[in-house]
Short mmCIF file of C-alpha atoms in Angstrom, two decimals:
data_model
loop_
_atom_site.label_atom_id
_atom_site.label_comp_id
_atom_site.label_asym_id
_atom_site.label_seq_id
_atom_site.Cartn_x
_atom_site.Cartn_y
_atom_site.Cartn_z
CA UNK A 25 -110.37 -30.01 -25.25
CA UNK A 26 -108.21 -28.10 -22.75
CA UNK A 27 -109.75 -26.38 -19.81
CA UNK A 28 -106.64 -24.99 -18.04
CA UNK A 29 -103.77 -22.93 -19.37
CA UNK A 30 -100.60 -25.08 -18.87
CA UNK A 31 -97.58 -23.12 -17.82
CA UNK A 32 -95.56 -26.23 -16.74
CA UNK A 33 -95.56 -29.88 -17.60
CA UNK A 34 -95.68 -32.40 -14.79
CA UNK A 35 -94.96 -36.08 -14.56
CA UNK A 36 -97.79 -38.38 -15.49
CA UNK A 37 -100.10 -39.59 -12.53
CA UNK A 38 -98.49 -37.09 -10.24
CA UNK A 39 -100.72 -34.90 -8.02
CA UNK A 40 -100.20 -31.74 -9.93
CA UNK A 41 -100.86 -33.54 -13.26
CA UNK A 42 -104.20 -34.93 -11.98
CA UNK A 43 -105.17 -31.56 -10.53
CA UNK A 44 -104.28 -29.64 -13.65
CA UNK A 45 -105.82 -32.18 -16.24
CA UNK A 46 -108.63 -33.69 -14.17
CA UNK A 47 -111.30 -32.18 -16.49
CA UNK A 48 -109.70 -33.48 -19.67
CA UNK A 49 -109.39 -36.91 -18.12
CA UNK A 50 -113.03 -37.05 -17.04
CA UNK A 51 -114.05 -35.72 -20.46
CA UNK A 52 -112.18 -38.67 -22.10
CA UNK A 53 -114.25 -41.10 -19.87
CA UNK A 54 -117.45 -39.41 -20.89
CA UNK A 55 -116.55 -39.86 -24.69
CA UNK A 56 -115.54 -43.39 -24.10
CA UNK A 57 -119.03 -44.05 -22.65
CA UNK A 58 -120.71 -42.18 -25.51
CA UNK A 59 -118.81 -44.17 -28.20
CA UNK A 60 -120.18 -47.30 -26.46
CA UNK A 61 -123.61 -46.40 -27.73
CA UNK A 62 -122.49 -46.74 -31.27
CA UNK A 63 -121.87 -50.57 -31.01
CA UNK A 64 -124.59 -53.10 -30.44
CA UNK A 65 -122.47 -55.22 -28.12
CA UNK A 66 -121.78 -52.30 -25.72
CA UNK A 67 -125.01 -50.23 -26.20
CA UNK A 68 -127.02 -51.89 -23.44
CA UNK A 69 -124.14 -51.30 -20.91
CA UNK A 70 -123.66 -47.69 -22.06
CA UNK A 71 -127.28 -46.85 -21.77
CA UNK A 72 -127.12 -47.67 -18.07
CA UNK A 73 -124.88 -44.62 -17.54
CA UNK A 74 -126.92 -42.22 -19.53
CA UNK A 75 -130.66 -42.99 -19.18
CA UNK A 76 -132.58 -43.49 -15.96
CA UNK A 77 -133.42 -47.12 -15.50
CA UNK A 78 -136.42 -49.01 -13.94
CA UNK A 79 -139.16 -47.57 -16.15
CA UNK A 80 -142.69 -48.99 -15.99
CA UNK A 81 -145.22 -48.30 -18.67
CA UNK A 82 -148.93 -48.24 -17.68
CA UNK A 83 -152.19 -47.51 -19.65
CA UNK A 84 -154.42 -44.63 -18.45
CA UNK A 85 -157.14 -42.42 -19.92
CA UNK A 86 -154.42 -40.12 -21.31
CA UNK A 87 -152.62 -43.00 -22.97
CA UNK A 88 -149.36 -44.77 -22.10
CA UNK A 89 -147.70 -43.25 -19.06
CA UNK A 90 -144.01 -44.07 -18.21
CA UNK A 91 -142.93 -43.89 -14.62
CA UNK A 92 -139.68 -44.88 -12.78
CA UNK A 93 -138.67 -46.15 -9.45
CA UNK A 94 -135.18 -46.41 -7.93
CA UNK A 95 -132.72 -49.30 -7.74
CA UNK A 96 -128.99 -50.07 -7.58
CA UNK A 97 -128.53 -49.30 -11.31
CA UNK A 98 -129.09 -45.61 -10.39
CA UNK A 99 -125.48 -45.59 -9.22
CA UNK A 100 -124.27 -45.95 -12.74
CA UNK A 101 -126.43 -43.07 -13.88
CA UNK A 102 -125.23 -40.89 -10.97
CA UNK A 103 -121.65 -41.72 -11.82
CA UNK A 104 -122.12 -40.49 -15.36
CA UNK A 105 -123.57 -37.25 -14.39
CA UNK A 106 -121.04 -36.98 -11.71
CA UNK A 107 -118.48 -36.78 -14.62
CA UNK A 108 -120.67 -34.23 -16.43
CA UNK A 109 -120.79 -32.06 -13.30
CA UNK A 110 -116.93 -32.03 -13.07
CA UNK A 111 -116.74 -30.98 -16.75
CA UNK A 112 -119.29 -28.25 -16.29
CA UNK A 113 -117.54 -27.04 -13.12
CA UNK A 114 -114.31 -26.53 -15.06
CA UNK A 115 -116.04 -24.81 -17.93
CA UNK A 116 -117.61 -22.26 -15.53
CA UNK A 117 -114.32 -21.82 -13.70
CA UNK A 118 -112.24 -21.33 -16.88
CA UNK A 119 -114.37 -19.32 -19.16
CA UNK A 120 -116.41 -17.24 -16.52
CA UNK A 121 -114.87 -16.96 -13.02
CA UNK A 122 -111.12 -16.85 -13.92
CA UNK A 123 -111.82 -13.99 -16.36
CA UNK A 124 -113.60 -11.92 -13.72
CA UNK A 125 -110.95 -12.73 -11.16
CA UNK A 126 -108.25 -11.25 -13.32
CA UNK A 127 -110.10 -7.93 -13.45
CA UNK A 128 -110.99 -7.78 -9.68
CA UNK A 129 -107.43 -8.58 -8.28
CA UNK A 130 -108.84 -10.24 -5.17
CA UNK A 131 -106.83 -11.61 -2.34
CA UNK A 132 -106.49 -15.50 -1.95
CA UNK A 133 -109.09 -15.77 0.70
CA UNK A 134 -111.61 -13.53 -1.24
CA UNK A 135 -110.68 -15.30 -4.43
CA UNK A 136 -111.62 -18.74 -2.90
CA UNK A 137 -115.06 -17.41 -1.60
CA UNK A 138 -115.67 -15.67 -4.99
CA UNK A 139 -115.07 -18.98 -6.82
CA UNK A 140 -117.25 -20.85 -4.46
CA UNK A 141 -120.10 -18.39 -4.66
CA UNK A 142 -119.68 -18.22 -8.53
CA UNK A 143 -119.99 -21.97 -8.87
CA UNK A 144 -122.84 -22.34 -6.36
CA UNK A 145 -124.65 -19.33 -7.72
CA UNK A 146 -124.78 -20.92 -11.14
CA UNK A 147 -125.98 -24.19 -9.69
CA UNK A 148 -128.67 -22.68 -7.47
CA UNK A 149 -129.90 -20.57 -10.28
CA UNK A 150 -130.31 -23.60 -12.65
CA UNK A 151 -131.75 -25.78 -9.89
CA UNK A 152 -134.20 -23.27 -8.50
CA UNK A 153 -135.67 -22.67 -12.13
CA UNK A 154 -135.67 -26.45 -12.83
CA UNK A 155 -137.34 -27.31 -9.54
CA UNK A 156 -139.93 -24.55 -9.99
CA UNK A 157 -140.79 -25.80 -13.55
CA UNK A 158 -141.21 -29.33 -12.17
CA UNK A 159 -143.47 -28.16 -9.37
CA UNK A 160 -145.64 -26.29 -11.81
CA UNK A 161 -145.87 -29.07 -14.33
CA UNK A 162 -146.58 -31.76 -11.71
CA UNK A 163 -149.20 -29.60 -10.04
CA UNK A 164 -147.67 -29.81 -6.52
CA UNK A 165 -148.01 -26.13 -5.87
CA UNK A 166 -151.69 -25.83 -6.97
CA UNK A 167 -152.56 -28.98 -4.89
CA UNK A 168 -150.59 -28.98 -1.71
CA UNK A 169 -152.35 -32.02 -0.35
CA UNK A 170 -150.70 -34.06 -3.21
CA UNK A 171 -147.61 -33.79 -1.26
CA UNK A 172 -148.69 -36.58 1.26
CA UNK A 173 -151.72 -38.16 -0.44
CA UNK A 174 -151.42 -41.49 -2.15
CA UNK A 175 -148.22 -42.20 -0.30
CA UNK A 176 -145.82 -43.95 -1.14
CA UNK A 177 -144.84 -41.98 -4.14
CA UNK A 178 -142.53 -44.73 -5.48
CA UNK A 179 -143.42 -44.17 -9.12
CA UNK A 180 -141.73 -41.11 -10.37
CA UNK A 181 -141.98 -39.28 -13.73
CA UNK A 182 -138.94 -38.95 -15.75
CA UNK A 183 -138.23 -35.18 -14.91
CA UNK A 184 -138.61 -35.87 -11.15
CA UNK A 185 -136.24 -38.88 -11.01
CA UNK A 186 -133.74 -37.17 -13.37
CA UNK A 187 -133.86 -34.14 -11.23
CA UNK A 188 -132.89 -36.21 -8.03
CA UNK A 189 -130.20 -38.16 -9.81
CA UNK A 190 -128.51 -34.88 -11.08
CA UNK A 191 -128.79 -33.38 -7.58
CA UNK A 192 -126.91 -36.40 -6.08
CA UNK A 193 -124.38 -36.29 -8.84
CA UNK A 194 -123.57 -32.57 -8.32
CA UNK A 195 -123.17 -32.66 -4.57
CA UNK A 196 -121.02 -35.85 -4.94
CA UNK A 197 -118.84 -34.17 -7.34
CA UNK A 198 -118.29 -31.33 -4.84
CA UNK A 199 -116.23 -33.70 -2.64
CA UNK A 200 -113.19 -34.32 -5.10
CA UNK A 201 -113.48 -30.61 -6.12
CA UNK A 202 -112.22 -29.69 -2.75
CA UNK A 203 -109.01 -31.45 -3.82
CA UNK A 204 -108.98 -30.38 -7.42
CA UNK A 205 -109.61 -26.69 -6.45
CA UNK A 206 -106.95 -26.72 -3.67
CA UNK A 207 -109.40 -25.37 -1.08
CA UNK A 208 -107.57 -24.16 2.05
CA UNK A 209 -107.67 -26.41 5.01
CA UNK A 210 -109.58 -24.01 7.20
CA UNK A 211 -112.26 -23.77 4.51
CA UNK A 212 -112.75 -27.60 4.05
CA UNK A 213 -114.76 -28.37 7.32
CA UNK A 214 -117.29 -25.62 6.55
CA UNK A 215 -117.77 -26.74 3.01
CA UNK A 216 -117.91 -30.48 4.07
CA UNK A 217 -120.75 -29.62 6.45
CA UNK A 218 -123.25 -28.30 3.95
CA UNK A 219 -122.26 -30.84 1.21
CA UNK A 220 -122.96 -33.73 3.60
CA UNK A 221 -126.17 -32.00 4.67
CA UNK A 222 -127.37 -31.77 1.14
CA UNK A 223 -126.39 -35.39 0.32
CA UNK A 224 -128.14 -36.65 3.51
CA UNK A 225 -131.48 -34.87 3.00
CA UNK A 226 -131.70 -35.44 -0.82
CA UNK A 227 -130.90 -39.21 -0.25
CA UNK A 228 -133.46 -39.52 2.53
CA UNK A 229 -136.14 -37.83 0.37
CA UNK A 230 -135.34 -40.09 -2.65
CA UNK A 231 -134.97 -43.41 -0.82
CA UNK A 232 -138.07 -42.98 1.55
CA UNK A 233 -140.33 -41.78 -1.47
CA UNK A 234 -140.69 -38.33 -0.02
CA UNK A 235 -139.76 -36.88 -3.46
CA UNK A 236 -142.72 -34.37 -3.59
CA UNK A 237 -141.90 -32.85 -0.25
CA UNK A 238 -138.22 -32.85 -0.93
CA UNK A 239 -138.71 -31.13 -4.14
CA UNK A 240 -140.56 -28.23 -2.52
CA UNK A 241 -138.01 -27.85 0.22
CA UNK A 242 -135.14 -27.86 -2.27
CA UNK A 243 -136.84 -25.11 -4.20
CA UNK A 244 -137.16 -22.99 -1.09
CA UNK A 245 -133.57 -23.70 0.07
CA UNK A 246 -132.11 -23.01 -3.43
CA UNK A 247 -133.84 -19.70 -3.87
CA UNK A 248 -132.63 -18.53 -0.42
CA UNK A 249 -129.05 -19.59 -1.13
CA UNK A 250 -129.09 -18.04 -4.57
CA UNK A 251 -129.74 -14.70 -2.86
CA UNK A 252 -126.83 -15.18 -0.40
CA UNK A 253 -124.28 -15.95 -3.22
CA UNK A 254 -125.56 -13.04 -5.40
CA UNK A 255 -125.17 -10.74 -2.38
CA UNK A 256 -121.55 -12.13 -1.80
CA UNK A 257 -120.60 -11.67 -5.44
CA UNK A 258 -121.84 -8.10 -5.48
CA UNK A 259 -120.00 -7.48 -2.23
CA UNK A 260 -116.68 -8.68 -3.69
CA UNK A 261 -117.13 -6.45 -6.76
CA UNK A 262 -117.92 -3.36 -4.63
CA UNK A 263 -117.86 -3.51 -0.73
CA UNK A 264 -120.59 -0.81 -0.54
CA UNK A 265 -123.21 -3.34 -1.82
CA UNK A 266 -124.51 -4.72 1.49
CA UNK A 267 -128.22 -4.28 1.22
CA UNK A 268 -128.55 -7.71 -0.50
CA UNK A 269 -127.35 -9.33 2.72
CA UNK A 270 -130.38 -7.74 4.46
CA UNK A 271 -132.72 -9.16 1.91
CA UNK A 272 -131.07 -12.59 2.15
CA UNK A 273 -131.38 -12.47 5.92
CA UNK A 274 -135.23 -12.10 5.63
CA UNK A 275 -135.43 -14.92 3.06
CA UNK A 276 -133.25 -17.15 5.20
CA UNK A 277 -135.53 -16.82 8.27
CA UNK A 278 -138.63 -17.31 6.08
CA UNK A 279 -137.10 -20.49 4.51
CA UNK A 280 -136.37 -21.93 7.90
CA UNK A 281 -139.91 -21.32 9.10
CA UNK A 282 -141.45 -22.46 5.78
CA UNK A 283 -139.39 -25.66 5.94
CA UNK A 284 -140.43 -26.60 9.51
CA UNK A 285 -144.12 -25.76 8.83
CA UNK A 286 -144.15 -27.84 5.61
CA UNK A 287 -142.47 -30.82 7.25
CA UNK A 288 -144.89 -30.87 10.17
CA UNK A 289 -147.82 -30.53 7.92
CA UNK A 290 -146.86 -33.15 5.42
CA UNK A 291 -145.01 -35.79 7.51
CA UNK A 292 -146.39 -34.97 11.11
CA UNK A 293 -150.03 -34.66 10.11
CA UNK A 294 -150.60 -35.70 6.53
CA UNK A 295 -148.75 -39.07 6.60
CA UNK A 296 -149.92 -39.71 10.17
CA UNK A 297 -153.60 -39.64 9.04
CA UNK A 298 -152.88 -41.78 5.90
CA UNK A 299 -154.71 -45.12 5.80
CA UNK A 300 -151.50 -46.72 4.41
CA UNK A 301 -149.63 -47.27 7.64
CA UNK A 302 -146.84 -49.66 8.11
CA UNK A 303 -143.40 -50.81 6.64
CA UNK A 304 -143.32 -52.49 3.31
CA UNK A 305 -139.96 -52.24 1.50
CA UNK A 306 -141.18 -53.90 -1.62
CA UNK A 307 -143.83 -51.30 -2.27
CA UNK A 308 -141.70 -48.49 -0.92
CA UNK A 309 -143.90 -47.75 2.10
CA UNK A 310 -141.95 -46.26 5.09
CA UNK A 311 -145.02 -44.77 6.85
CA UNK A 312 -144.34 -45.75 10.36
CA UNK A 313 -144.35 -43.77 13.52
CA UNK A 314 -140.52 -44.26 14.23
CA UNK A 315 -139.55 -43.28 10.68
CA UNK A 316 -141.67 -40.22 10.76
CA UNK A 317 -140.25 -39.10 14.17
CA UNK A 318 -136.55 -39.66 12.88
CA UNK A 319 -137.32 -37.65 9.69
CA UNK A 320 -138.81 -34.81 11.67
CA UNK A 321 -136.03 -34.88 14.24
CA UNK A 322 -133.30 -34.76 11.57
CA UNK A 323 -135.03 -31.79 9.81
CA UNK A 324 -135.69 -29.88 13.12
CA UNK A 325 -132.11 -30.36 14.33
CA UNK A 326 -130.74 -29.15 10.93
CA UNK A 327 -133.04 -26.19 10.83
CA UNK A 328 -132.21 -25.21 14.38
CA UNK A 329 -128.51 -25.55 13.74
CA UNK A 330 -128.68 -23.26 10.74
CA UNK A 331 -130.67 -20.74 12.60
CA UNK A 332 -128.19 -20.78 15.53
CA UNK A 333 -125.28 -20.26 13.07
CA UNK A 334 -127.22 -17.46 11.53
CA UNK A 335 -127.98 -15.63 14.72
CA UNK A 336 -124.35 -15.91 15.89
CA UNK A 337 -123.27 -14.48 12.57
CA UNK A 338 -125.66 -11.56 12.68
CA UNK A 339 -124.55 -10.84 16.37
CA UNK A 340 -120.96 -10.76 15.43
CA UNK A 341 -121.62 -8.61 12.47
CA UNK A 342 -123.69 -6.22 14.68
CA UNK A 343 -120.75 -6.02 17.19
CA UNK A 344 -118.15 -5.31 14.62
CA UNK A 345 -120.36 -2.51 13.19
CA UNK A 346 -120.83 -1.08 16.65
CA UNK A 347 -117.03 -1.21 17.24
CA UNK A 348 -116.25 0.47 14.08
CA UNK A 349 -118.75 3.28 14.84
CA UNK A 350 -117.20 3.79 18.26
CA UNK A 351 -113.70 3.91 16.74
CA UNK A 352 -114.79 6.54 14.19
CA UNK A 353 -116.33 8.67 16.95
CA UNK A 354 -113.17 8.53 19.02
CA UNK A 355 -111.07 9.52 15.97
CA UNK A 356 -113.15 12.45 15.26
CA UNK A 357 -113.27 13.61 18.81
CA UNK A 358 -109.44 13.48 19.21
CA UNK A 359 -108.83 15.68 16.16
CA UNK A 360 -107.21 19.01 17.28
CA UNK A 361 -108.88 22.25 16.40
CA UNK A 362 -106.75 24.51 14.22
CA UNK A 363 -106.28 27.98 15.77
CA UNK A 364 -105.10 31.14 14.24
CA UNK A 365 -101.64 32.36 15.07
CA UNK A 366 -101.67 35.52 17.34
CA UNK A 367 -98.92 37.67 18.55
CA UNK A 368 -98.74 39.47 21.88
CA UNK A 369 -100.46 42.63 20.80
CA UNK A 370 -103.06 41.41 18.45
CA UNK A 371 -103.36 39.57 15.11
CA UNK A 372 -102.91 40.31 11.50
CA UNK A 373 -105.99 40.69 9.24
CA UNK A 374 -105.62 41.69 5.68
CA UNK A 375 -101.97 42.71 6.23
CA UNK A 376 -102.95 45.15 9.07
CA UNK A 377 -102.05 44.58 12.65
CA UNK A 378 -105.18 44.77 14.90
CA UNK A 379 -105.70 44.45 18.53
CA UNK A 380 -107.81 41.82 20.31
CA UNK A 381 -110.68 44.26 20.25
CA UNK A 382 -110.32 44.75 16.56
CA UNK A 383 -109.03 48.38 16.80
CA UNK A 384 -105.97 49.20 14.77
CA UNK A 385 -102.80 50.09 16.55
CA UNK A 386 -101.86 53.20 14.44
CA UNK A 387 -101.27 56.32 16.36
CA UNK A 388 -103.73 59.16 16.07
CA UNK A 389 -102.62 62.54 14.80
CA UNK A 390 -103.15 65.51 17.26
CA UNK A 391 -105.14 68.42 15.93
CA UNK A 392 -103.40 71.78 15.81
CA UNK A 393 -104.57 74.30 18.29
#
């Protein structure tokens, strides 16, 4: 299975060889793990990488219900889907984005941003639909109080835990992709910022058993970011498409306000009034004043920083627009007015010489006496 067109052959284990063939190497590792399922001696080890662990089966009125909690074995599952994310990244890049790039003929800087928005656009679309489906099936949207009631939410259903594991795997895979995709040095700090922020917030929500609140916040964030990347893709195809940025600006501000409101409602008020107060690592209870304050402080600082960057970006964009308008007005004002050529006695009109008052210069005939 070849993901990249090979124009040159490089020495084994060289940097160019790893960059060019990283997807094939990872695909071989995935096949190796899947082959382990075929043999009884290795099946128990291989299943650690594929299926979420720490399942608990309980009896209820609906029958047997299987839930999951987290543990160190989740690292093996995250590693497997880390490999899957690298393969899917290469598939999207090779069979979708590269074909579009050849038709658009973009510059190197625009090409890098187009690939970034293309990859993240696909991911945000899938994740927003997936998270919305989980919210509907779990009933979190219809019953908002369930976001903080019966805390700690240490027992997760399969779809909730699998969603968090794949989210961690995707954002972890984005780190080596900075090397594989040969991202420019000036772009690396900006991309590292949002990758680390996603990893931090998803890990905190997963480890502190705030999975329900985190699921709602991820849905809001992914819908907002999906609008931004769609707007940027449309802008690269045609620079006249800028109305989508205005829609994204509205959704961005709404997402920041909704995130802060929901966090104060769920963590600041809901968990503060909960009867289950205290720190108990065995049961997964982290409902203490200090932890709640730290979580709220991290979220507030992150949202404030994002708003500050957004305001600076909009102000810079407004100043550039005003500057362009001023330059255009000056250019139109300096254009010389075209004047008709006139001689000393008059001007020509329809081949006839006329004076300035419009009277013809022909001499009059005298009448005979």
